[in-house]
Amino acid sequence: QVQLVESGGGLVQAGGSLRLSCAASGSIGSINAMGWYRQAPGKQRELVAVITKGGSTNYADSVKGRGTISRDNAKNTVYLQMNSLKPEDTAVYYCWGWSTKSYWGQGTQVTVSS
């Protein structure tokens, strides 16, 4: 089992920045990839960014150039740095981990005011 706990969400003005953190615990050695998804009201959950165990990254087109995903293996933590935030970035952001199945955090709200 893997447990994921997010932190770092909040209210920010458009153009501002946030860093989200996701701390993993449990069977973390089995995790092959981690990432962030988001879900805005009335919309489907969508991928934001993912980082593999080997460090390869992938980003949604909507955040390319504004978002950076990174991981600190010593702290078992994955980060999402988001810059130049837009109101359309408003959503609940979920941490995701994958080993033999998907694991999800409880979500953290990010609200970007115009």
XYZ file of N, CA, C and O in Angstrom:
456
model
N 0.834 -1.195 0.000
C 0.000 0.000 0.000
C 0.868 1.243 0.000
O 1.974 1.246 0.542
N 0.367 2.275 -0.637
C 1.051 3.556 -0.726
C 0.093 4.645 -0.259
O -1.084 4.648 -0.627
N 0.589 5.531 0.562
C -0.200 6.679 1.000
C 0.428 7.954 0.436
O 1.656 8.106 0.462
N -0.414 8.837 -0.058
C 0.033 10.094 -0.659
C -0.675 11.247 0.036
O -1.905 11.240 0.153
N 0.085 12.217 0.468
C -0.490 13.369 1.165
C -0.001 14.646 0.496
O 1.204 14.914 0.461
N -0.959 15.417 -0.011
C -0.616 16.670 -0.688
C -0.617 17.848 0.284
O -1.318 17.824 1.299
N 0.111 18.873 -0.090
C 0.079 20.134 0.637
C 0.494 21.242 -0.326
O 1.052 20.971 -1.399
N 0.204 22.475 0.067
C 0.671 23.618 -0.717
C -0.375 24.334 -1.527
O -0.065 25.344 -2.173
N -1.606 23.854 -1.523
C -2.645 24.553 -2.267
C -3.037 25.844 -1.573
O -2.575 26.154 -0.479
N -3.890 26.605 -2.225
C -4.359 27.845 -1.630
C -4.914 28.799 -2.660
O -5.169 28.420 -3.805
N -5.066 30.035 -2.230
C -5.584 31.095 -3.088
C -4.432 31.966 -3.559
O -3.614 32.408 -2.747
N -4.367 32.199 -4.843
C -3.295 33.017 -5.404
C -3.861 33.878 -6.523
O -4.825 33.474 -7.187
N -3.279 35.037 -6.713
C -3.714 35.910 -7.790
C -3.143 35.448 -9.127
O -2.073 34.820 -9.173
N -3.842 35.768 -10.174
C -3.354 35.444 -11.513
C -1.961 36.034 -11.708
O -1.694 37.163 -11.296
N -1.108 35.222 -12.308
C 0.280 35.620 -12.504
C 1.199 35.170 -11.390
O 2.428 35.251 -11.526
N 0.625 34.687 -10.309
C 1.412 34.243 -9.172
C 1.908 32.820 -9.324
O 1.745 32.193 -10.382
N 2.509 32.319 -8.253
C 3.111 30.988 -8.261
C 2.686 30.199 -7.031
O 2.321 30.782 -6.001
N 2.751 28.882 -7.187
C 2.498 27.968 -6.073
C 3.401 26.770 -6.234
O 3.743 26.385 -7.370
N 3.752 26.160 -5.112
C 4.443 24.876 -5.170
C 3.634 23.875 -4.370
O 3.423 24.052 -3.164
N 3.228 22.831 -5.041
C 2.518 21.740 -4.399
C 3.510 20.641 -4.038
O 4.451 20.381 -4.789
N 3.254 20.011 -2.898
C 4.102 18.906 -2.451
C 3.250 17.668 -2.245
O 2.085 17.763 -1.852
N 3.845 16.524 -2.488
C 3.173 15.248 -2.261
C 4.161 14.314 -1.581
O 5.164 13.918 -2.188
N 3.865 13.984 -0.343
C 4.715 13.086 0.422
C 4.165 11.674 0.334
O 2.989 11.447 0.612
N 5.015 10.740 -0.048
C 4.621 9.340 -0.184
C 5.135 8.539 1.001
O 6.235 8.776 1.501
N 4.343 7.588 1.418
C 4.758 6.675 2.479
C 4.187 5.290 2.180
O 3.334 5.131 1.322
N 4.660 4.310 2.916
C 4.227 2.940 2.673
C 5.204 2.223 1.762
O 6.414 2.384 1.888
N 4.683 1.474 0.825
C 5.517 0.668 -0.076
C 6.058 1.530 -1.214
O 5.799 1.285 -2.397
N 6.837 2.537 -0.846
C 7.270 3.513 -1.843
C 8.261 2.928 -2.828
O 8.415 3.426 -3.936
N 8.932 1.854 -2.451
C 9.874 1.251 -3.381
C 9.209 0.658 -4.598
O 9.855 0.430 -5.616
N 7.912 0.427 -4.505
C 7.185 -0.167 -5.627
C 6.678 0.866 -6.613
O 6.172 0.524 -7.679
N 6.822 2.144 -6.270
C 6.273 3.201 -7.126
C 7.140 3.383 -8.360
O 8.347 3.585 -8.259
N 6.530 3.316 -9.530
C 7.255 3.498 -10.791
C 7.127 4.898 -11.349
O 7.986 5.361 -12.100
N 6.037 5.554 -11.033
C 5.827 6.913 -11.531
C 4.937 7.655 -10.549
O 4.129 7.051 -9.833
N 5.108 8.959 -10.521
C 4.247 9.816 -9.716
C 3.887 11.038 -10.535
O 4.591 11.386 -11.494
N 2.810 11.674 -10.152
C 2.428 12.845 -10.919
C 1.301 13.610 -10.261
O 0.940 13.349 -9.100
N 0.784 14.543 -11.031
C -0.310 15.391 -10.578
C -1.415 15.413 -11.615
O -1.149 15.530 -12.814
N -2.607 15.272 -11.119
C -3.810 15.463 -11.904
C -4.592 16.615 -11.281
O -4.342 16.994 -10.140
N -5.535 17.145 -12.034
C -6.412 18.175 -11.489
C -7.826 17.998 -12.010
O -8.039 17.438 -13.085
N -8.769 18.481 -11.229
C -10.165 18.395 -11.619
C -10.851 19.697 -11.263
O -10.938 20.053 -10.078
N -11.310 20.378 -12.289
C -12.060 21.608 -12.101
C -13.540 21.271 -11.990
O -13.983 20.215 -12.460
N -14.329 22.145 -11.387
C -15.767 21.872 -11.241
C -16.418 21.601 -12.588
O -16.242 22.354 -13.549
N -17.170 20.495 -12.650
C -17.877 20.151 -13.861
C -17.032 19.573 -14.968
O -17.528 19.341 -16.073
N -15.752 19.335 -14.683
C -14.859 18.789 -15.706
C -14.253 17.475 -15.248
O -14.258 17.146 -14.064
N -13.718 16.742 -16.214
C -13.068 15.474 -15.902
C -11.683 15.725 -15.321
O -11.051 16.751 -15.570
N -11.230 14.774 -14.548
C -9.876 14.844 -14.019
C -8.887 14.732 -15.182
O -9.053 13.895 -16.067
N -7.882 15.581 -15.170
C -6.922 15.583 -16.260
C -5.493 15.561 -15.728
O -5.195 16.070 -14.647
N -4.625 14.971 -16.545
C -3.213 14.911 -16.195
C -2.597 16.304 -16.281
O -2.853 17.049 -17.231
N -1.773 16.618 -15.285
C -1.015 17.865 -15.312
C 0.445 17.580 -15.644
O 1.014 18.153 -16.564
N 1.039 16.684 -14.883
C 2.450 16.362 -15.091
C 2.747 15.019 -14.442
O 2.089 14.629 -13.483
N 3.737 14.332 -14.983
C 4.138 13.042 -14.439
C 5.657 12.938 -14.491
O 6.303 13.515 -15.379
N 6.220 12.229 -13.532
C 7.655 11.978 -13.496
C 7.860 10.505 -13.187
O 7.236 9.955 -12.281
N 8.702 9.855 -13.980
C 8.951 8.431 -13.769
C 10.046 8.221 -12.735
O 10.734 9.156 -12.323
N 10.213 6.968 -12.381
C 11.260 6.619 -11.417
C 12.627 7.007 -11.949
O 13.526 7.377 -11.188
N 12.764 6.966 -13.276
C 14.032 7.324 -13.895
C 14.211 8.808 -14.101
O 15.276 9.252 -14.543
N 13.174 9.596 -13.796
C 13.297 11.038 -13.900
C 12.730 11.649 -15.163
O 12.774 12.869 -15.332
N 12.191 10.834 -16.045
C 11.569 11.390 -17.249
C 10.285 12.102 -16.866
O 9.561 11.662 -15.974
N 10.010 13.193 -17.561
C 8.825 13.986 -17.240
C 7.940 14.185 -18.462
O 8.394 14.098 -19.608
N 6.685 14.439 -18.193
C 5.729 14.736 -19.252
C 4.719 15.726 -18.695
O 4.345 15.635 -17.514
N 4.298 16.663 -19.543
C 3.400 17.708 -19.099
C 2.206 17.851 -20.033
O 2.305 17.612 -21.238
N 1.087 18.261 -19.463
C -0.048 18.641 -20.287
C 0.320 19.902 -21.058
O 1.070 20.747 -20.566
N -0.214 20.021 -22.261
C 0.085 21.203 -23.074
C -0.301 22.488 -22.344
O 0.362 23.517 -22.498
N -1.329 22.414 -21.529
C -1.836 23.607 -20.857
C -0.881 24.150 -19.798
O -1.019 25.314 -19.389
N 0.083 23.352 -19.361
C 1.008 23.814 -18.318
C 2.454 23.838 -18.790
O 3.340 24.257 -18.034
N 2.715 23.398 -20.003
C 4.093 23.414 -20.513
C 4.648 24.837 -20.475
O 3.999 25.786 -20.904
N 5.840 24.948 -19.949
C 6.479 26.254 -19.824
C 6.110 26.983 -18.546
O 6.744 27.982 -18.193
N 5.077 26.518 -17.849
C 4.657 27.157 -16.597
C 4.798 26.229 -15.398
O 4.834 26.684 -14.259
N 4.810 24.932 -15.651
C 4.862 23.964 -14.575
C 6.144 23.147 -14.612
O 6.664 22.855 -15.697
N 6.634 22.800 -13.441
C 7.808 21.946 -13.336
C 7.555 20.904 -12.264
O 7.269 21.248 -11.117
N 7.672 19.635 -12.657
C 7.530 18.551 -11.692
C 8.922 18.057 -11.329
O 9.810 17.958 -12.194
N 9.114 17.763 -10.057
C 10.411 17.281 -9.598
C 10.189 16.327 -8.432
O 9.087 16.260 -7.878
N 11.232 15.588 -8.102
C 11.103 14.664 -6.988
C 12.366 14.686 -6.143
O 13.464 14.861 -6.668
N 12.171 14.504 -4.860
C 13.274 14.382 -3.908
C 13.189 12.975 -3.351
O 12.353 12.690 -2.490
N 14.016 12.095 -3.878
C 13.934 10.687 -3.478
C 14.264 10.491 -2.001
O 13.718 9.599 -1.347
N 15.128 11.324 -1.471
C 15.493 11.188 -0.061
C 14.307 11.500 0.846
O 14.188 10.938 1.939
N 13.428 12.376 0.381
C 12.259 12.763 1.179
C 10.990 12.074 0.706
O 9.922 12.317 1.259
N 11.118 11.234 -0.331
C 9.938 10.547 -0.890
C 8.840 11.548 -1.214
O 7.655 11.314 -0.912
N 9.231 12.635 -1.811
C 8.305 13.727 -2.082
C 8.413 14.170 -3.534
O 9.519 14.238 -4.092
N 7.271 14.462 -4.095
C 7.197 15.004 -5.441
C 6.616 16.408 -5.358
O 5.708 16.668 -4.554
N 7.149 17.286 -6.178
C 6.724 18.680 -6.167
C 6.165 19.084 -7.536
O 6.570 18.556 -8.564
N 5.259 20.027 -7.500
C 4.797 20.664 -8.725
C 4.891 22.169 -8.525
O 4.154 22.727 -7.719
N 5.812 22.785 -9.223
C 5.954 24.234 -9.202
C 5.140 24.803 -10.358
O 5.364 24.424 -11.513
N 4.214 25.668 -10.032
C 3.365 26.282 -11.064
C 3.582 27.791 -11.034
O 3.412 28.440 -9.997
N 3.950 28.338 -12.176
C 4.180 29.766 -12.310
C 3.170 30.363 -13.294
O 2.505 29.637 -14.032
N 3.106 31.687 -13.291
C 2.203 32.398 -14.208
C 0.804 31.791 -14.170
O 0.210 31.489 -15.217
N 0.305 31.603 -12.979
C -0.984 30.939 -12.817
C -2.110 31.740 -13.444
O -2.098 32.985 -13.445
N -3.070 31.002 -13.984
C -4.227 31.584 -14.643
C -5.502 31.143 -13.930
O -5.509 30.081 -13.288
N -6.574 31.909 -14.051
C -7.832 31.477 -13.421
C -8.252 30.075 -13.859
O -8.839 29.329 -13.060
N -7.926 29.704 -15.083
C -8.306 28.365 -15.559
C -7.480 27.252 -14.929
O -7.756 26.070 -15.162
N -6.484 27.610 -14.138
C -5.746 26.606 -13.383
C -6.471 26.237 -12.094
O -6.058 25.308 -11.385
N -7.540 26.941 -11.780
C -8.313 26.651 -10.576
C -8.878 25.241 -10.636
O -9.558 24.872 -11.603
N -8.585 24.445 -9.626
C -9.009 23.043 -9.594
C -8.557 22.423 -8.282
O -7.769 23.020 -7.534
N -9.051 21.228 -8.044
C -8.472 20.396 -6.992
C -7.346 19.595 -7.635
O -7.552 18.934 -8.655
N -6.182 19.680 -7.047
C -5.007 18.986 -7.564
C -4.772 17.733 -6.748
O -4.700 17.776 -5.512
N -4.644 16.616 -7.468
C -4.468 15.318 -6.835
C -3.087 14.765 -7.155
O -2.658 14.762 -8.321
N -2.450 14.269 -6.125
C -1.203 13.541 -6.326
C -1.538 12.114 -6.748
O -2.506 11.516 -6.240
N -0.753 11.576 -7.632
C -0.979 10.229 -8.181
C 0.321 9.448 -8.151
O 1.396 9.990 -8.410
N 0.190 8.188 -7.798
C 1.338 7.302 -7.830
C 0.933 5.980 -8.458
O -0.222 5.559 -8.354
N 1.881 5.360 -9.127
C 1.558 4.099 -9.800
C 2.622 3.063 -9.538
O 3.817 3.313 -9.711
N 2.190 1.909 -9.057
C 3.060 0.745 -8.980
C 2.386 -0.348 -9.783
O 2.465 -0.370 -10.995
N 1.664 -1.231 -9.137
C 0.855 -2.209 -9.862
C -0.572 -1.714 -10.008
O -1.388 -2.339 -10.682
N -0.863 -0.621 -9.354
C -2.155 0.044 -9.489
C -1.967 1.519 -9.164
O -0.900 1.935 -8.733
N -3.005 2.287 -9.391
C -2.941 3.713 -9.111
C -3.293 4.005 -7.655
O -4.179 3.374 -7.069
N -2.567 4.965 -7.116
C -2.853 5.486 -5.790
C -3.112 6.979 -5.911
O -2.489 7.655 -6.741
N -3.995 7.489 -5.048
C -4.369 8.901 -5.112
C -4.285 9.546 -3.736
O -4.596 8.919 -2.715
N -3.911 10.804 -3.745
C -4.005 11.588 -2.531
C -5.418 12.124 -2.378
O -6.294 11.887 -3.216
N -5.617 12.868 -1.300
C -6.959 13.371 -1.001
C -7.287 14.647 -1.772
O -8.445 15.057 -1.840
N -6.277 15.263 -2.355
C -6.500 16.468 -3.155
C -6.242 17.736 -2.365
O -6.435 17.783 -1.149
N -5.799 18.763 -3.069
C -5.597 20.077 -2.465
C -6.144 21.136 -3.422
O -5.911 21.062 -4.628
N -6.883 22.070 -2.870
C -7.552 23.074 -3.700
C -6.573 24.182 -4.086
O -5.864 24.727 -3.237
N -6.580 24.503 -5.370
C -5.846 25.655 -5.881
C -6.864 26.588 -6.535
O -7.602 26.166 -7.429
N -6.904 27.808 -6.051
C -7.821 28.800 -6.597
C -7.018 30.001 -7.078
O -6.242 30.573 -6.304
N -7.204 30.348 -8.332
C -6.486 31.477 -8.924
C -7.505 32.572 -9.230
O -8.430 32.366 -10.022
N -7.332 33.698 -8.582
C -8.268 34.808 -8.773
C -7.768 35.740 -9.873
O -6.568 35.949 -10.039
N -8.721 36.295 -10.598
C -8.357 37.198 -11.709
C -8.214 38.634 -11.233
O -8.561 38.977 -10.121
